PDB file of N, CA and C in Angstrom:
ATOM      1  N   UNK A   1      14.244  58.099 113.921  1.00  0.00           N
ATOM      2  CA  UNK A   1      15.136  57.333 113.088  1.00  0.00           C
ATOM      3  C   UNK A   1      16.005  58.316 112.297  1.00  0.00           C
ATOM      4  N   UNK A   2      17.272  57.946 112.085  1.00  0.00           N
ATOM      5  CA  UNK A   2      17.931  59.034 111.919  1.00  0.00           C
ATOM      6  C   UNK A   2      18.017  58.909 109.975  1.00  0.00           C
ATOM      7  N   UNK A   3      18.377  59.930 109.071  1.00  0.00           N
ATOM      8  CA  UNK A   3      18.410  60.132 107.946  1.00  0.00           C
ATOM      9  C   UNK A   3      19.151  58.882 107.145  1.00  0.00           C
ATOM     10  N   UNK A   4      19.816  58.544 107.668  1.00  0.00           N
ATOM     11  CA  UNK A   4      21.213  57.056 107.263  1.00  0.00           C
ATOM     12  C   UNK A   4      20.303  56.284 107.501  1.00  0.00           C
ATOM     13  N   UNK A   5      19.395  55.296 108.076  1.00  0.00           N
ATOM     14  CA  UNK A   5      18.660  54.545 108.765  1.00  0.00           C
ATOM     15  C   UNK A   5      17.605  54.709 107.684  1.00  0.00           C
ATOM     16  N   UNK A   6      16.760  55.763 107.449  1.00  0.00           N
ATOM     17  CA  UNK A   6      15.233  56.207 106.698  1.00  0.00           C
ATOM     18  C   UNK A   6      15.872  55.976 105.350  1.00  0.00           C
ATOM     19  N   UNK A   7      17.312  56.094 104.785  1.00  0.00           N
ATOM     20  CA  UNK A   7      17.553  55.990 103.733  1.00  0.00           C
ATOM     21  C   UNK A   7      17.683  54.715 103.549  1.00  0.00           C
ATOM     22  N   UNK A   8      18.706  53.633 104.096  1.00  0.00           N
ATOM     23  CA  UNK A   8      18.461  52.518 103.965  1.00  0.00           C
ATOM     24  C   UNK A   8      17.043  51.460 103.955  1.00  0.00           C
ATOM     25  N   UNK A   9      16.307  51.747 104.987  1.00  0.00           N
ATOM     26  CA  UNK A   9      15.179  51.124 105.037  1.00  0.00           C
ATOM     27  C   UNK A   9      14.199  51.664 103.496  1.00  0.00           C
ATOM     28  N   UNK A  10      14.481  52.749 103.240  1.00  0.00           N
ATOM     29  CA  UNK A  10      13.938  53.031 101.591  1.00  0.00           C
ATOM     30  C   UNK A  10      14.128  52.187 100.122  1.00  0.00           C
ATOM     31  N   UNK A  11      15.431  52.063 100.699  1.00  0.00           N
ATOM     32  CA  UNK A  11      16.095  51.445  99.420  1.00  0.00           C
ATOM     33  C   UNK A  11      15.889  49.697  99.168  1.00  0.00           C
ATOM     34  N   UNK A  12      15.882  49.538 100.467  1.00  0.00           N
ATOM     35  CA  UNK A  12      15.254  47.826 101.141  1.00  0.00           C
ATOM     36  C   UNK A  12      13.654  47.975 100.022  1.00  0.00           C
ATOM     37  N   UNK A  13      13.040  48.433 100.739  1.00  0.00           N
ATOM     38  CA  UNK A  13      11.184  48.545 100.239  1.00  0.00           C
ATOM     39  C   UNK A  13      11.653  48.475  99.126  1.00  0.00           C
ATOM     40  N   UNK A  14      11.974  49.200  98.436  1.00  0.00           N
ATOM     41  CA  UNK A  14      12.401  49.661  96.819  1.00  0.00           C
ATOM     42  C   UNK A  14      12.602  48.201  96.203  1.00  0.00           C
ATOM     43  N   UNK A  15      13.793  47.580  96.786  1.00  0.00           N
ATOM     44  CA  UNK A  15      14.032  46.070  95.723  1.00  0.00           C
ATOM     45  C   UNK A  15      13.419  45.765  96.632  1.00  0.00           C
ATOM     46  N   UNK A  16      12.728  45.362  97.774  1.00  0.00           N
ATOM     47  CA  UNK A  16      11.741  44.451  97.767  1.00  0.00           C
ATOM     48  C   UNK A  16      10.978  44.562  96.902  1.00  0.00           C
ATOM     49  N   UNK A  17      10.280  45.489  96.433  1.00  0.00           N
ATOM     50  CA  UNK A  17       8.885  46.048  95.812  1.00  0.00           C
ATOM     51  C   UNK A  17       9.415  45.027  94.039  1.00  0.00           C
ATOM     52  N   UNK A  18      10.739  45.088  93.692  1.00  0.00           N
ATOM     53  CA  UNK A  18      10.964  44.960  92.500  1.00  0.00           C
ATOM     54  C   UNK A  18      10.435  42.870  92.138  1.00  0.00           C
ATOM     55  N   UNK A  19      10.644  42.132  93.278  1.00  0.00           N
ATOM     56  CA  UNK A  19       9.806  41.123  93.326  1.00  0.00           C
ATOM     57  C   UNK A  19      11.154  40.284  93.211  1.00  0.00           C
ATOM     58  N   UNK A  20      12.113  40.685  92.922  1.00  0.00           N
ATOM     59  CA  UNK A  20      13.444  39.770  92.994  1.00  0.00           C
ATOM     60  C   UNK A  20      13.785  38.768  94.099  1.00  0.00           C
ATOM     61  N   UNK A  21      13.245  38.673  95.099  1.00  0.00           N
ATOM     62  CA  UNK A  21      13.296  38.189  96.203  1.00  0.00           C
ATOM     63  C   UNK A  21      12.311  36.999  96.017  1.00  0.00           C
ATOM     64  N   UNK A  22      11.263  36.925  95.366  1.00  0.00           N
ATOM     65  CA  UNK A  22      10.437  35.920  95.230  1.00  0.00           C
ATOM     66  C   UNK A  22      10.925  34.584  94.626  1.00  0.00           C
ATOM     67  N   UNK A  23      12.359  34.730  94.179  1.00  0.00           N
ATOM     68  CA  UNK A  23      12.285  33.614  93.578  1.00  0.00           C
ATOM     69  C   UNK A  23      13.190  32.229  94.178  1.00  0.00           C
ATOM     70  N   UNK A  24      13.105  30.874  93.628  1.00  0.00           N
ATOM     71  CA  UNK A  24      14.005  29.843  94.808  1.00  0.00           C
ATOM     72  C   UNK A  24      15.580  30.444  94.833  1.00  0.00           C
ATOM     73  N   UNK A  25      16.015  30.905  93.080  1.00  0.00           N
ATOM     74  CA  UNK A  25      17.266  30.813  93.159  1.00  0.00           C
ATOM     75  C   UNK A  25      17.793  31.947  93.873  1.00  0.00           C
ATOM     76  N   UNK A  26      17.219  32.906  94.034  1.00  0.00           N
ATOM     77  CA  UNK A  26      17.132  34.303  95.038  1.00  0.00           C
ATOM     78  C   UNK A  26      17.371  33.844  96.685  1.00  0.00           C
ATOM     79  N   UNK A  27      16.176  32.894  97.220  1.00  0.00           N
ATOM     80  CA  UNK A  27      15.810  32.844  98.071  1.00  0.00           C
ATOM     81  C   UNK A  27      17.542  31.671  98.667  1.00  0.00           C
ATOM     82  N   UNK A  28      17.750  30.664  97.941  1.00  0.00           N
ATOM     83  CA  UNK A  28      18.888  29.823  98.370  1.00  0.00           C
ATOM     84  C   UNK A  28      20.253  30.315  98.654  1.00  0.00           C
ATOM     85  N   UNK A  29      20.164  31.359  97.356  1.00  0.00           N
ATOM     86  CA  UNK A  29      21.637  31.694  97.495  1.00  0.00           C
ATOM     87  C   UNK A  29      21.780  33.624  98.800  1.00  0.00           C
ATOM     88  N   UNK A  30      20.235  33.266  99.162  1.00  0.00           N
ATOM     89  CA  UNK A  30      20.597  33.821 100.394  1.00  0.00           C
ATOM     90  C   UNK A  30      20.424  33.290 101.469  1.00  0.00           C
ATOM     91  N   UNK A  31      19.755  32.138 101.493  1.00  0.00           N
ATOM     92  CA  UNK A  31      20.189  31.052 102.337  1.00  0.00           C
ATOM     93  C   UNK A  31      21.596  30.526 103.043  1.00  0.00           C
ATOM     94  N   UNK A  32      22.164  30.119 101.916  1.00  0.00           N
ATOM     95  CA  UNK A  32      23.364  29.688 101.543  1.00  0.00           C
ATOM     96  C   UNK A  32      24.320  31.142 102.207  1.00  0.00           C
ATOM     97  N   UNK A  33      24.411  32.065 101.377  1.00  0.00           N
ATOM     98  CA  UNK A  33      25.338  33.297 102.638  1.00  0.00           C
ATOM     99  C   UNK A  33      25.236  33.663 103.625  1.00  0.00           C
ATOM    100  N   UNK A  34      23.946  33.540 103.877  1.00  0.00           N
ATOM    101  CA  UNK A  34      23.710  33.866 105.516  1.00  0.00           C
ATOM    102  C   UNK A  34      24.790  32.141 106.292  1.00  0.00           C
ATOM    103  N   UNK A  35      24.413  30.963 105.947  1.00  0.00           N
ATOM    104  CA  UNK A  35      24.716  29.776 106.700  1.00  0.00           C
ATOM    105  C   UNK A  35      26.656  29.838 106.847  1.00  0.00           C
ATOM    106  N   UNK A  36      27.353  30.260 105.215  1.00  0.00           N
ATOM    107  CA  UNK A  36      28.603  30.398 104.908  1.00  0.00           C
ATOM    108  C   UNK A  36      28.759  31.658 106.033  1.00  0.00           C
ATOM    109  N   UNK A  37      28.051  32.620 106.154  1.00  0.00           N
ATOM    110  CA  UNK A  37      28.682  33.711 106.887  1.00  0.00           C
ATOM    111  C   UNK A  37      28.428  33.875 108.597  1.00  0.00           C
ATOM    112  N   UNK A  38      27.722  32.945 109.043  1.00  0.00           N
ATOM    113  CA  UNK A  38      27.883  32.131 110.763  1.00  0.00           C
ATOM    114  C   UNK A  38      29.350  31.006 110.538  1.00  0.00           C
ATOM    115  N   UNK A  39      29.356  30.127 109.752  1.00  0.00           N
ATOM    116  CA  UNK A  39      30.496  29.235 110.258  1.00  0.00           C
ATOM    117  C   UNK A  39      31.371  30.034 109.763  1.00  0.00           C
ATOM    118  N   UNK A  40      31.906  31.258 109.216  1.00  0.00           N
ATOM    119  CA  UNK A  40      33.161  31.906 108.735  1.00  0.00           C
ATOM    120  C   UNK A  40      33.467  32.415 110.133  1.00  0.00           C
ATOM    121  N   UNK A  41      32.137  33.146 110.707  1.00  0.00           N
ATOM    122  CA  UNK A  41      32.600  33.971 112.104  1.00  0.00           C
ATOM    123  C   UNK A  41      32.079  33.096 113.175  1.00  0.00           C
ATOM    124  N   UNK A  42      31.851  31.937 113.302  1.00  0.00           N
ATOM    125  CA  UNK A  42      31.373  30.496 114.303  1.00  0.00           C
ATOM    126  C   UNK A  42      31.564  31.103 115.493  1.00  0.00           C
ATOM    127  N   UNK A  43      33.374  30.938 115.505  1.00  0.00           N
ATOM    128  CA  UNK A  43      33.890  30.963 117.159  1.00  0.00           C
ATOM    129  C   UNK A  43      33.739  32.415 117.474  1.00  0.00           C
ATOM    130  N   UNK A  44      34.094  33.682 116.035  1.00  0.00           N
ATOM    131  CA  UNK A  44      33.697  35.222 117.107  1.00  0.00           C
ATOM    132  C   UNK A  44      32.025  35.270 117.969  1.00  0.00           C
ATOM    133  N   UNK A  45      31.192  34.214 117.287  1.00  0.00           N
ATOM    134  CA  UNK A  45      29.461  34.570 117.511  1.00  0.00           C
ATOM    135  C   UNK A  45      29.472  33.907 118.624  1.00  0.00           C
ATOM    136  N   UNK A  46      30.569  32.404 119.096  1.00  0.00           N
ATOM    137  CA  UNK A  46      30.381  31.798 120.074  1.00  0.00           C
ATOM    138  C   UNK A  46      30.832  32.365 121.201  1.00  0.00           C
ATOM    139  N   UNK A  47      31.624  33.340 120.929  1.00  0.00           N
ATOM    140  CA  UNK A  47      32.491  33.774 122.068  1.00  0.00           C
ATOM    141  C   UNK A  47      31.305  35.329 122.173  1.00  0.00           C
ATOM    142  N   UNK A  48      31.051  36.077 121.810  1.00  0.00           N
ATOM    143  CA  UNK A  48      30.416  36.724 122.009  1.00  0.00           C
ATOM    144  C   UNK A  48      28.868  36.922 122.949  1.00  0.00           C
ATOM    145  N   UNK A  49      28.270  35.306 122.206  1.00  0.00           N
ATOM    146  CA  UNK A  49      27.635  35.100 123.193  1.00  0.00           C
ATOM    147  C   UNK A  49      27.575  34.003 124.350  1.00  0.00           C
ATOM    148  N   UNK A  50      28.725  33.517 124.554  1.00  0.00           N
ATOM    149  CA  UNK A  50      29.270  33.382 125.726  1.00  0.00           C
ATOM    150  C   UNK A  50      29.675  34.437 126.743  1.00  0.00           C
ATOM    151  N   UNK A  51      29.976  35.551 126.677  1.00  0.00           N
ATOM    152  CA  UNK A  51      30.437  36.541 127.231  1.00  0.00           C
ATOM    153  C   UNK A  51      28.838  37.419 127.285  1.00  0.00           C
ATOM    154  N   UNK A  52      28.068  37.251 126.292  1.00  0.00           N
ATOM    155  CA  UNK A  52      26.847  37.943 126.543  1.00  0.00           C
ATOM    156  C   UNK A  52      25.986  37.196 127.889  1.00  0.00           C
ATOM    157  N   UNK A  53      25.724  35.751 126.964  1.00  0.00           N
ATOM    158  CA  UNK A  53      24.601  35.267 128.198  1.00  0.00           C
ATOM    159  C   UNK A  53      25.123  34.342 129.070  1.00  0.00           C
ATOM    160  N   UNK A  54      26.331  34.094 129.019  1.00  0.00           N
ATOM    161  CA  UNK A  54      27.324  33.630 130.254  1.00  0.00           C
ATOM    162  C   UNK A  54      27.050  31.943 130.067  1.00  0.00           C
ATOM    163  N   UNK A  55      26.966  31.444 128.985  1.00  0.00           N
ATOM    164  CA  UNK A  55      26.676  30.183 128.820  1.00  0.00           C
ATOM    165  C   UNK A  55      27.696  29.340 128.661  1.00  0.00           C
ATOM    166  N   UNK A  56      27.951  28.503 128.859  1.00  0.00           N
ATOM    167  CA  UNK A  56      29.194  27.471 128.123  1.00  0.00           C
ATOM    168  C   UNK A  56      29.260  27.428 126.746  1.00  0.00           C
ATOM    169  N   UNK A  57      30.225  27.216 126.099  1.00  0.00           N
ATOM    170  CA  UNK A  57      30.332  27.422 124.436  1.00  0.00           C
ATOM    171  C   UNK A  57      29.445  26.505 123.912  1.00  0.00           C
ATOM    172  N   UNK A  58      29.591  25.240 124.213  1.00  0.00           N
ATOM    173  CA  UNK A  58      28.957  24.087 123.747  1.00  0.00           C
ATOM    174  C   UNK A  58      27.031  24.373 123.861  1.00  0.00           C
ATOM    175  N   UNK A  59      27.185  24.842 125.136  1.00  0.00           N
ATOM    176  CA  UNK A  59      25.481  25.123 125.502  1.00  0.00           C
ATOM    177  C   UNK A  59      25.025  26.203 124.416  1.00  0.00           C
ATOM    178  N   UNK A  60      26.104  27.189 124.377  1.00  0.00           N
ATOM    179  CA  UNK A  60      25.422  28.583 123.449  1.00  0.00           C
ATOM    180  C   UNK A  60      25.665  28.068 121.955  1.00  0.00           C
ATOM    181  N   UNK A  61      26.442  27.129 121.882  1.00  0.00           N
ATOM    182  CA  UNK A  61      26.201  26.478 119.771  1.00  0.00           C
ATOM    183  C   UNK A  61      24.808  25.716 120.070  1.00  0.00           C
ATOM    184  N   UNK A  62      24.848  24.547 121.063  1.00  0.00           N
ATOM    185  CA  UNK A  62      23.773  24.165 120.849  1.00  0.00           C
ATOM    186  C   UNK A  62      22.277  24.807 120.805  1.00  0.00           C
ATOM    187  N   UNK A  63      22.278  25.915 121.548  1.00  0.00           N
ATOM    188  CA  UNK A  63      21.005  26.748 122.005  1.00  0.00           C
ATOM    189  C   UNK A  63      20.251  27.579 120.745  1.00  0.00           C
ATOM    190  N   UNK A  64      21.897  28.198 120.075  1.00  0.00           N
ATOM    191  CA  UNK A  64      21.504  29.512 119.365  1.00  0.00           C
ATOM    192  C   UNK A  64      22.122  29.049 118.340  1.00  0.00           C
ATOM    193  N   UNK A  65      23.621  28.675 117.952  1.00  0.00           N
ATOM    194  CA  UNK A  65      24.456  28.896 116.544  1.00  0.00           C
ATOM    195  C   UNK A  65      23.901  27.876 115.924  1.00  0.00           C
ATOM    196  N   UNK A  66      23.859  26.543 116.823  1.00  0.00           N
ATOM    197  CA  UNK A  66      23.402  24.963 115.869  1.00  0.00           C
ATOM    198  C   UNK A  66      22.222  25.420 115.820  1.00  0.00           C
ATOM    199  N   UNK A  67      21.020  25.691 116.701  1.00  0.00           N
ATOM    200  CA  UNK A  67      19.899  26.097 116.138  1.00  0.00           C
ATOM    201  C   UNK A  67      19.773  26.917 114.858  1.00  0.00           C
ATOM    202  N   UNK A  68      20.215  28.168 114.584  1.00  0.00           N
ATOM    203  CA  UNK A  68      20.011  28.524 113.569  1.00  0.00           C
ATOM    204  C   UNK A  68      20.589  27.857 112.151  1.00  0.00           C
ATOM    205  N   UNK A  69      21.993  27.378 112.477  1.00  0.00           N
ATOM    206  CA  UNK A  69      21.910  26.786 111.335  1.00  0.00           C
ATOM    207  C   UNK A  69      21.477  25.463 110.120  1.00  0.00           C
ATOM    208  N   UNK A  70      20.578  24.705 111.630  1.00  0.00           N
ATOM    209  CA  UNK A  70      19.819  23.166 111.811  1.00  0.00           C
ATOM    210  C   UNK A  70      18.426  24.153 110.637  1.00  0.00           C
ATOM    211  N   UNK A  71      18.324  25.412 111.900  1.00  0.00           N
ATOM    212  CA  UNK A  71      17.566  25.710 110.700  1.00  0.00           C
ATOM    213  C   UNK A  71      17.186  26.309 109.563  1.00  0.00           C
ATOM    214  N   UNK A  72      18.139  26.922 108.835  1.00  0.00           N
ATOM    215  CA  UNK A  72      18.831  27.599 107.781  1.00  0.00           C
ATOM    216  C   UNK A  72      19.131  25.894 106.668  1.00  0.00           C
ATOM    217  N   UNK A  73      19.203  24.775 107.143  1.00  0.00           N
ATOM    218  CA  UNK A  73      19.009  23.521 106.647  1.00  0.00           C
ATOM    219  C   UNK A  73      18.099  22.973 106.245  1.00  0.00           C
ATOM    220  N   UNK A  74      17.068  23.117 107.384  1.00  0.00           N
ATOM    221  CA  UNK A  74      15.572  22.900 106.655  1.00  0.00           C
ATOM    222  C   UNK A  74      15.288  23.495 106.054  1.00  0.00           C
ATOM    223  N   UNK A  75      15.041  24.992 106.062  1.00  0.00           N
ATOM    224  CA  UNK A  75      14.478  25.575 105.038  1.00  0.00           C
ATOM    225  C   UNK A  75      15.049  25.107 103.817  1.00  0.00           C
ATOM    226  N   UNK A  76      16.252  25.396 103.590  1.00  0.00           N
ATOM    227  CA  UNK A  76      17.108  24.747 101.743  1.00  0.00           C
ATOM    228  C   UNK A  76      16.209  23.548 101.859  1.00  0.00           C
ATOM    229  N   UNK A  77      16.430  22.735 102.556  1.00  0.00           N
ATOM    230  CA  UNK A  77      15.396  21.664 102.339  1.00  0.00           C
ATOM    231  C   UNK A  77      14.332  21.325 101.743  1.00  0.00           C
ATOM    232  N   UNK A  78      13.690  22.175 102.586  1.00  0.00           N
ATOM    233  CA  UNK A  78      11.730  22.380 101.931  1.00  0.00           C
ATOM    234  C   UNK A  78      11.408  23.710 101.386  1.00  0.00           C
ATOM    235  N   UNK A  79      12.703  24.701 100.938  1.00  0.00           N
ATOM    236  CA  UNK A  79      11.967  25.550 100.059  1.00  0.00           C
ATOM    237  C   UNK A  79      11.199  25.390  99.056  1.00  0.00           C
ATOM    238  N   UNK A  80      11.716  24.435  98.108  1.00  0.00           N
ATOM    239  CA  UNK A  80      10.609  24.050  96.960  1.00  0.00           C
ATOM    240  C   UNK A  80       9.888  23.938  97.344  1.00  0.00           C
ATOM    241  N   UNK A  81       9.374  22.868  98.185  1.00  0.00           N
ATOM    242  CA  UNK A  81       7.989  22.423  98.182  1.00  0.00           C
ATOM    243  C   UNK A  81       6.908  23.444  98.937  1.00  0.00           C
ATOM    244  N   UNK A  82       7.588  24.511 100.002  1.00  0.00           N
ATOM    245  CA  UNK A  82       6.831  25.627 100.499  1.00  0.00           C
ATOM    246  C   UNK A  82       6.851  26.294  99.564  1.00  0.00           C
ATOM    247  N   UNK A  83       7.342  26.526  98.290  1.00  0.00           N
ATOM    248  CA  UNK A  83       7.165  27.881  97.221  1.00  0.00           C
ATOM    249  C   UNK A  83       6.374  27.533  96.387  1.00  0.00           C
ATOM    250  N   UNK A  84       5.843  26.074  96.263  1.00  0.00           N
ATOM    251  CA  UNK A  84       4.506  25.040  95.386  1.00  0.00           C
ATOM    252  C   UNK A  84       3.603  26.229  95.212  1.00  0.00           C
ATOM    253  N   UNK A  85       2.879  26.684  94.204  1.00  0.00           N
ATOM    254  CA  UNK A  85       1.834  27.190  94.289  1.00  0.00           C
ATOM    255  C   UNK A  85       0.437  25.811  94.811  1.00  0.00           C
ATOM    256  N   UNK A  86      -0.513  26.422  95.510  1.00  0.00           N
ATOM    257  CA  UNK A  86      -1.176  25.581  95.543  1.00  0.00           C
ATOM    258  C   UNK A  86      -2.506  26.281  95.845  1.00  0.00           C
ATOM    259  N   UNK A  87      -3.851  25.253  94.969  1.00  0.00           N
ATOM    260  CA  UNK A  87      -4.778  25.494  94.927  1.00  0.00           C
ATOM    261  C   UNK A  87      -5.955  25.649  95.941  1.00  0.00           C
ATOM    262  N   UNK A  88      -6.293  26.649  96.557  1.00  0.00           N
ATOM    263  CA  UNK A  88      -6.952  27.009  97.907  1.00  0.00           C
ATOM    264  C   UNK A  88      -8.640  26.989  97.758  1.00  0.00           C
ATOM    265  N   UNK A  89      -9.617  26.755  98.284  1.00  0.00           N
ATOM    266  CA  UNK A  89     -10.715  26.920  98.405  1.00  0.00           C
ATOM    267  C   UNK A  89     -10.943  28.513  98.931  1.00  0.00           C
ATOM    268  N   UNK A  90     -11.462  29.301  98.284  1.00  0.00           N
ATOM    269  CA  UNK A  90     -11.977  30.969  98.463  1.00  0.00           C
ATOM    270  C   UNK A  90     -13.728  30.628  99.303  1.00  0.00           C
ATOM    271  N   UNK A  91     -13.591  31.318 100.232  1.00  0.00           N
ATOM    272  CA  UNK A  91     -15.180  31.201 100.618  1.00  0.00           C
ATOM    273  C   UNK A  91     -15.873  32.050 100.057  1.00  0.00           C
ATOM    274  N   UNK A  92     -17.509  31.641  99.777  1.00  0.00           N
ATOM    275  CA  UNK A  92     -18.482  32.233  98.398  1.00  0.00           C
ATOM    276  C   UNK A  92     -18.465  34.301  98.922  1.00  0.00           C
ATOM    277  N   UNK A  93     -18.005  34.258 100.373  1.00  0.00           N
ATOM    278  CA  UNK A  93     -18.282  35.473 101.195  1.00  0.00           C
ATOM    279  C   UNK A  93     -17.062  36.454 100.652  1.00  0.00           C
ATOM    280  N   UNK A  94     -15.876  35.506 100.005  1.00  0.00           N
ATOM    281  CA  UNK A  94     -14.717  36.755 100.043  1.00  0.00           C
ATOM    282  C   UNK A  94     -14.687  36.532  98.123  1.00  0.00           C
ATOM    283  N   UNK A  95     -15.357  35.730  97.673  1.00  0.00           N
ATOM    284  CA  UNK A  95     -15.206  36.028  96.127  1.00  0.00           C
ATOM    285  C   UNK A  95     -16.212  37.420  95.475  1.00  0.00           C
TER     286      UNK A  95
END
């Protein structure tokens, strides 16, 4: 891995480590840019992978672009309720 690469992936760990990422309003409004930044570049991603996996446009939104962003939907959806803390049973073996 080259020095540019080991540096970035450092700096990633780093604010991961800082816990900023844990939170909904963190987690949506990167939701939210990732979903804004497929339909900004829609037709370059459609055409790209049309020309990659030789699909019809319609077949490769439905397959890959609508997929991801059907599911980039759910998640906003049910983030709250997946970020619930919730109360687990510990077995007597791991307390």
């Amino acid at each position: 891995m080259s020095e540019k690469y080991r540096n970035l992936l450092h700096k990633q760990h780093q604010f991961f480590n800082t816990s900023q990422t844990k939170s909904y309003e963190f987690r949506i409004n990167q939701l939210n840019k990732l979903y804004d930044a497929i339909k900004t570049y829609e037709d370059e991603i459609l055409s790209a992978l049309n020309k990659d996996l030789g699909k019809p446009i319609f077949e490769v939104f439905a397959t890959e672009v609508g997929f991801v962003l059907s599911s980039i939907t759910h998640f906003k959806n049910n983030l709250n309720k997946w970020m619930k803390e919730e109360k687990v049973k510990t077995p007597f073996y791991h307390g």
